[in-house]
Structures are given as structure tokens and as C-alpha cells.
């Protein structure tokens, strides 16, 4: 299967993040793991790029984060865990509708209807 | 993970975060989050590859270009947070001399009150032309007094108190904390005295105002002690990150 990366991925990253957070709260790396797992290893995202997307979503009130202490025996800063807000859930529903619409229209244009 | 590997990861984080125009709190949060992320990947990769150095290189590659990430992160910093960052520059920087600190305060106050004056002058010019010159003097006076007798000493003494009570072992000193507290007792009476002398109030009023200032004077050291812990933690954290050599 071809890899998906760059702009193609970046344009839909926020909706994808909301979607994986629907499964339950998660910290940054866990969000990436869920995305990779859902994409069957085809998603090629520079990992740092996830954080600007998370901060945008948080500033827009679509997700919230809390700081949690590290598990015992692990060094490092407190870990930040993100969860979906009601506004984020509404945004996710809207994002899904837009995606279906996009696929139908663009699929029709390029001759590969969904 | 050993300290050397952690140090390498901190440098990667700092290359991304240091150029950001954002408040200390926001930078701190980003640093913690990125470092936690990188630490976990390195641990994973070291287990998989069996070579810690290769794990660091692979992790850095997975993480992406720091410059590009800085640009992306900068776009998420709200305008109010950038203003906060400017205000935070008024704090005592690590290793900054008292003279440099007061010089910086003076320049900022001149710029700030100069801007206020520019905004006020057209209104005065139209409504009270005779008040233009006295207003310039009045605002310049307020600026100098507020900055020289209150804001600057307050920030400086809070920093000194933070170091004396919560700083590194070499900085901690109860004697220095007491000296700082005693010095801060003088802020309100001194400010009151100067204002009254300039306003040429009579002796009875001057004494009354001084009595009032002395009554409230202990509030200043109390406030400084309260703020000092946070100030010391911020300063210590910033110094630790500022020490990292991030040039490639």
C-alpha cells in the first residue's frame, strides 16, 4: 500500500486526532500509535507535527488536557493526557460529514466514485 | 536512560523551543511534552535496536526538523501570550547585573509611557492646550517614580529573595533573605516620601502619609516572600535550559 504523508496528511490531521481520541483519552505518543495502527503503517507523519495540531485543537476548546505524574520508575516530566470535549465531538461529527462530501465530489471528478 | 542521552534529547527539544516567541509557562509546557515524547521513543528504539546512540539518531529523524516544528508551533501561540512574553522580559535574566536590569527597566518605561503620551497628546491639544507641557512633565514623573521606586526594586528584590530562600545551595542564605526583606520594607515609605516632596505637601500631611506607608510597608516583604518560590522555580528552570548549547 502507498504511504500517505506531507500535506495530504496534514490537512486531515486534526479530524484524525479527534477520531482517535473518541476511543479514549491519550497522551501524544499514544495518539500517534493509534493513528499508525489505524493507518496500517501507511501514515508517514513527522512526530513533532502532532503537537501544533493538539495545541490548535486545545485552543479551540475541542480537546482538553491534564497533567499526570509519570508511572513509577520512569524518569521525566509529568505527562499530558488529552481528551475530547463536547465541542470536539461535534467537530468530529462535522469533520466526518465533510469527509464523505469531499470523497463523493472529488471521487466523481477523478473518476473513482466512493 | 543515562544522563548523556537525556542531555542530547534536551538539546533537540531546545532547538525547537528556544526560538519561540512565547511565555515562559507555554515554553515550559512544550519542553516537558516534547521531552516526554522523545524519551519514550528512545527507550522503545533502544530496546528494539540494542544501540542507544542509533536509537537517538532514529528518534530525531522520526521527530522531524526542529526549525519547521518551531514555525508550526509559533503559529499556535496566541497574541496575548506573545505580549506576556514581552512583559516577562522585564524579569531579572540569569546572570544579569543590577545596572543592566535597571537600564532595561528604564528603557521599557520610557517606551511605555512615551506611547501613553503619544496617545494622550492629541486629546490634550484639542481640549486643554495649556495642559500639554505640564502633562508631559507629569507623565514623565509618574513613569520615573513608578519604575525607579516601585516596579524595578520589587522585581529585583523578589528575584533576590527567591535565590536566597529557594535557589541553588550556593545561593541560599537566610541572612541574605533577611537583608532583602528589610530592604523591601523601605519601598513604600520611600515612594511616599518622594511623592510628597515633589507635591510639596505640608509637614503634617507628609508625616501622616509616611505613617500610613510604614503601616502598610510589611506587606511588601510578605508579598515578595510569597512570590519568591515561583520566581525561583522559573529562574532555575530557565537557567537549566539556557545553559544547553544548541548550535549544530
GROMACS .gro file of C-alpha atoms in nm, chain B residues 29-239:
model
  211
  143UNK     CA    1   0.484   2.305   2.885
  144UNK     CA    2   0.607   2.243   2.530
  145UNK     CA    3   0.953   2.143   2.655
  146UNK     CA    4   0.809   1.895   2.902
  147UNK     CA    5   0.574   1.744   2.648
  148UNK     CA    6   0.829   1.709   2.368
  149UNK     CA    7   1.092   1.572   2.607
  150UNK     CA    8   0.850   1.313   2.742
  151UNK     CA    9   0.766   1.209   2.387
  152UNK     CA   10   1.129   1.180   2.278
  153UNK     CA   11   1.229   0.995   2.594
  154UNK     CA   12   0.968   0.731   2.539
  155UNK     CA   13   1.060   0.678   2.172
  156UNK     CA   14   1.429   0.649   2.256
  157UNK     CA   15   1.356   0.387   2.520
  158UNK     CA   16   1.146   0.192   2.270
  159UNK     CA   17   1.403   0.219   1.993
  160UNK     CA   18   1.695   0.134   2.223
  161UNK     CA   19   1.516  -0.190   2.319
  162UNK     CA   20   1.447  -0.265   1.952
  163UNK     CA   21   1.786  -0.169   1.807
  164UNK     CA   22   2.001  -0.255   2.107
  165UNK     CA   23   2.214   0.057   2.045
  166UNK     CA   24   2.133   0.375   2.243
  167UNK     CA   25   2.315   0.610   2.000
  168UNK     CA   26   2.136   0.465   1.697
  169UNK     CA   27   1.810   0.496   1.893
  170UNK     CA   28   1.870   0.870   1.947
  171UNK     CA   29   1.950   0.928   1.579
  172UNK     CA   30   1.644   0.735   1.466
  173UNK     CA   31   1.424   0.922   1.716
  174UNK     CA   32   1.547   1.262   1.599
  175UNK     CA   33   1.472   1.160   1.240
  176UNK     CA   34   1.121   1.045   1.336
  177UNK     CA   35   1.059   1.366   1.524
  178UNK     CA   36   1.118   1.598   1.227
  179UNK     CA   37   1.306   1.919   1.151
  180UNK     CA   38   1.325   2.147   1.461
  181UNK     CA   39   1.308   2.467   1.252
  182UNK     CA   40   0.993   2.355   1.076
  183UNK     CA   41   0.839   2.250   1.405
  184UNK     CA   42   0.927   2.589   1.559
  185UNK     CA   43   0.736   2.759   1.275
  186UNK     CA   44   0.436   2.533   1.324
  187UNK     CA   45   0.440   2.585   1.700
  188UNK     CA   46   0.481   2.962   1.665
  189UNK     CA   47   0.160   2.971   1.463
  190UNK     CA   48  -0.025   2.823   1.762
  191UNK     CA   49   0.095   3.089   2.009
  192UNK     CA   50  -0.188   3.338   2.073
  193UNK     CA   51  -0.119   3.711   2.054
  194UNK     CA   52  -0.180   3.761   2.429
  195UNK     CA   53   0.085   3.503   2.504
  196UNK     CA   54   0.338   3.694   2.293
  197UNK     CA   55   0.253   4.012   2.488
  198UNK     CA   56   0.305   3.814   2.809
  199UNK     CA   57   0.644   3.707   2.679
  200UNK     CA   58   0.741   4.071   2.625
  201UNK     CA   59   0.631   4.159   2.980
  202UNK     CA   60   0.825   3.862   3.114
  203UNK     CA   61   1.141   4.005   2.962
  204UNK     CA   62   1.126   4.262   3.242
  205UNK     CA   63   1.226   3.994   3.491
  206UNK     CA   64   1.586   3.956   3.606
  207UNK     CA   65   1.757   3.742   3.342
  208UNK     CA   66   2.001   3.472   3.452
  209UNK     CA   67   2.336   3.641   3.527
  210UNK     CA   68   2.202   3.992   3.459
  211UNK     CA   69   2.373   4.272   3.653
  212UNK     CA   70   2.169   4.515   3.864
  213UNK     CA   71   2.281   4.804   3.642
  214UNK     CA   72   2.170   4.627   3.325
  215UNK     CA   73   1.841   4.537   3.489
  216UNK     CA   74   1.766   4.897   3.589
  217UNK     CA   75   1.875   5.019   3.245
  218UNK     CA   76   1.634   4.776   3.080
  219UNK     CA   77   1.354   4.886   3.312
  220UNK     CA   78   1.423   5.249   3.228
  221UNK     CA   79   1.414   5.189   2.852
  222UNK     CA   80   1.090   4.993   2.877
  223UNK     CA   81   0.926   5.257   3.093
  224UNK     CA   82   1.032   5.534   2.854
  225UNK     CA   83   0.882   5.338   2.563
  226UNK     CA   84   0.564   5.254   2.754
  227UNK     CA   85   0.495   5.600   2.893
  228UNK     CA   86   0.609   5.758   2.568
  229UNK     CA   87   0.339   5.562   2.392
  230UNK     CA   88   0.085   5.671   2.652
  231UNK     CA   89   0.191   6.029   2.597
  232UNK     CA   90   0.154   5.998   2.220
  233UNK     CA   91  -0.199   5.870   2.267
  234UNK     CA   92  -0.287   6.142   2.518
  235UNK     CA   93  -0.131   6.444   2.347
  236UNK     CA   94  -0.378   6.488   2.058
  237UNK     CA   95  -0.671   6.484   2.303
  238UNK     CA   96  -0.500   6.737   2.531
  239UNK     CA   97  -0.401   6.952   2.235
  240UNK     CA   98  -0.764   6.989   2.130
  241UNK     CA   99  -0.928   7.015   2.473
  242UNK     CA  100  -0.668   7.174   2.702
  243UNK     CA  101  -0.376   7.322   2.503
  244UNK     CA  102  -0.235   7.481   2.821
  245UNK     CA  103  -0.211   7.138   2.986
  246UNK     CA  104   0.015   6.984   2.722
  247UNK     CA  105   0.351   7.079   2.874
  248UNK     CA  106   0.251   7.011   3.239
  249UNK     CA  107   0.109   6.673   3.126
  250UNK     CA  108   0.439   6.575   2.965
  251UNK     CA  109   0.619   6.652   3.290
  252UNK     CA  110   0.356   6.477   3.498
  253UNK     CA  111   0.364   6.157   3.293
  254UNK     CA  112   0.745   6.157   3.282
  255UNK     CA  113   0.746   6.198   3.659
  256UNK     CA  114   0.497   5.916   3.715
  257UNK     CA  115   0.698   5.694   3.482
  258UNK     CA  116   1.026   5.756   3.660
  259UNK     CA  117   0.877   5.723   4.007
  260UNK     CA  118   0.677   5.411   3.936
  261UNK     CA  119   0.967   5.239   3.768
  262UNK     CA  120   1.256   5.352   3.983
  263UNK     CA  121   1.088   5.338   4.324
  264UNK     CA  122   0.842   5.056   4.290
  265UNK     CA  123   0.837   4.813   3.993
  266UNK     CA  124   1.210   4.770   3.941
  267UNK     CA  125   1.307   4.730   4.311
  268UNK     CA  126   1.010   4.499   4.365
  269UNK     CA  127   1.106   4.267   4.076
  270UNK     CA  128   1.473   4.276   4.172
  271UNK     CA  129   1.410   4.203   4.541
  272UNK     CA  130   1.164   3.920   4.457
  273UNK     CA  131   1.439   3.765   4.246
  274UNK     CA  132   1.697   3.809   4.526
  275UNK     CA  133   1.455   3.664   4.781
  276UNK     CA  134   1.382   3.367   4.553
  277UNK     CA  135   1.752   3.290   4.525
  278UNK     CA  136   1.813   3.337   4.898
  279UNK     CA  137   1.527   3.109   5.001
  280UNK     CA  138   1.486   2.860   4.717
  281UNK     CA  139   1.790   2.898   4.493
  282UNK     CA  140   2.084   2.661   4.444
  283UNK     CA  141   2.272   2.559   4.763
  284UNK     CA  142   2.543   2.819   4.694
  285UNK     CA  143   2.281   3.096   4.664
  286UNK     CA  144   2.073   3.006   4.968
  287UNK     CA  145   2.130   3.229   5.267
  288UNK     CA  146   1.895   3.319   5.549
  289UNK     CA  147   2.099   3.631   5.621
  290UNK     CA  148   2.057   3.747   5.260
  291UNK     CA  149   1.683   3.675   5.281
  292UNK     CA  150   1.652   3.888   5.594
  293UNK     CA  151   1.855   4.169   5.434
  294UNK     CA  152   1.631   4.156   5.127
  295UNK     CA  153   1.317   4.164   5.342
  296UNK     CA  154   1.449   4.464   5.537
  297UNK     CA  155   1.539   4.645   5.214
  298UNK     CA  156   1.192   4.580   5.074
  299UNK     CA  157   1.036   4.739   5.386
  300UNK     CA  158   1.165   5.071   5.254
  301UNK     CA  159   0.987   5.062   4.918
  302UNK     CA  160   0.651   5.211   5.023
  303UNK     CA  161   0.785   5.477   5.266
  304UNK     CA  162   1.046   5.587   5.010
  305UNK     CA  163   0.790   5.617   4.732
  306UNK     CA  164   0.557   5.810   4.966
  307UNK     CA  165   0.834   6.044   5.073
  308UNK     CA  166   0.935   6.126   4.715
  309UNK     CA  167   0.577   6.185   4.600
  310UNK     CA  168   0.508   6.414   4.895
  311UNK     CA  169   0.829   6.612   4.847
  312UNK     CA  170   0.752   6.662   4.476
  313UNK     CA  171   0.391   6.752   4.550
  314UNK     CA  172   0.519   6.992   4.822
  315UNK     CA  173   0.268   6.872   5.081
  316UNK     CA  174   0.300   7.032   5.422
  317UNK     CA  175   0.482   6.857   5.707
  318UNK     CA  176   0.167   6.737   5.885
  319UNK     CA  177   0.041   6.566   5.570
  320UNK     CA  178   0.385   6.426   5.492
  321UNK     CA  179   0.406   6.269   5.837
  322UNK     CA  180   0.054   6.133   5.811
  323UNK     CA  181   0.130   5.976   5.470
  324UNK     CA  182   0.460   5.835   5.595
  325UNK     CA  183   0.285   5.681   5.897
  326UNK     CA  184   0.034   5.520   5.664
  327UNK     CA  185   0.314   5.393   5.435
  328UNK     CA  186   0.502   5.247   5.731
  329UNK     CA  187   0.183   5.075   5.845
  330UNK     CA  188   0.146   4.900   5.507
  331UNK     CA  189   0.521   4.856   5.445
  332UNK     CA  190   0.538   4.495   5.584
  333UNK     CA  191   0.300   4.389   5.306
  334UNK     CA  192   0.583   4.425   5.053
  335UNK     CA  193   0.828   4.173   5.208
  336UNK     CA  194   0.534   3.939   5.270
  337UNK     CA  195   0.434   3.961   4.905
  338UNK     CA  196   0.795   3.915   4.794
  339UNK     CA  197   0.832   3.601   5.006
  340UNK     CA  198   0.504   3.466   4.866
  341UNK     CA  199   0.611   3.530   4.505
  342UNK     CA  200   0.971   3.423   4.555
  343UNK     CA  201   0.914   3.047   4.535
  344UNK     CA  202   0.755   3.067   4.191
  345UNK     CA  203   1.016   3.322   4.078
  346UNK     CA  204   1.298   3.093   4.194
  347UNK     CA  205   1.149   2.786   4.027
  348UNK     CA  206   1.105   2.975   3.699
  349UNK     CA  207   1.456   3.117   3.715
  350UNK     CA  208   1.613   2.781   3.800
  351UNK     CA  209   1.427   2.605   3.518
  352UNK     CA  210   1.514   2.873   3.266
  353UNK     CA  211   1.880   2.873   3.365
   0.00000   0.00000   0.00000
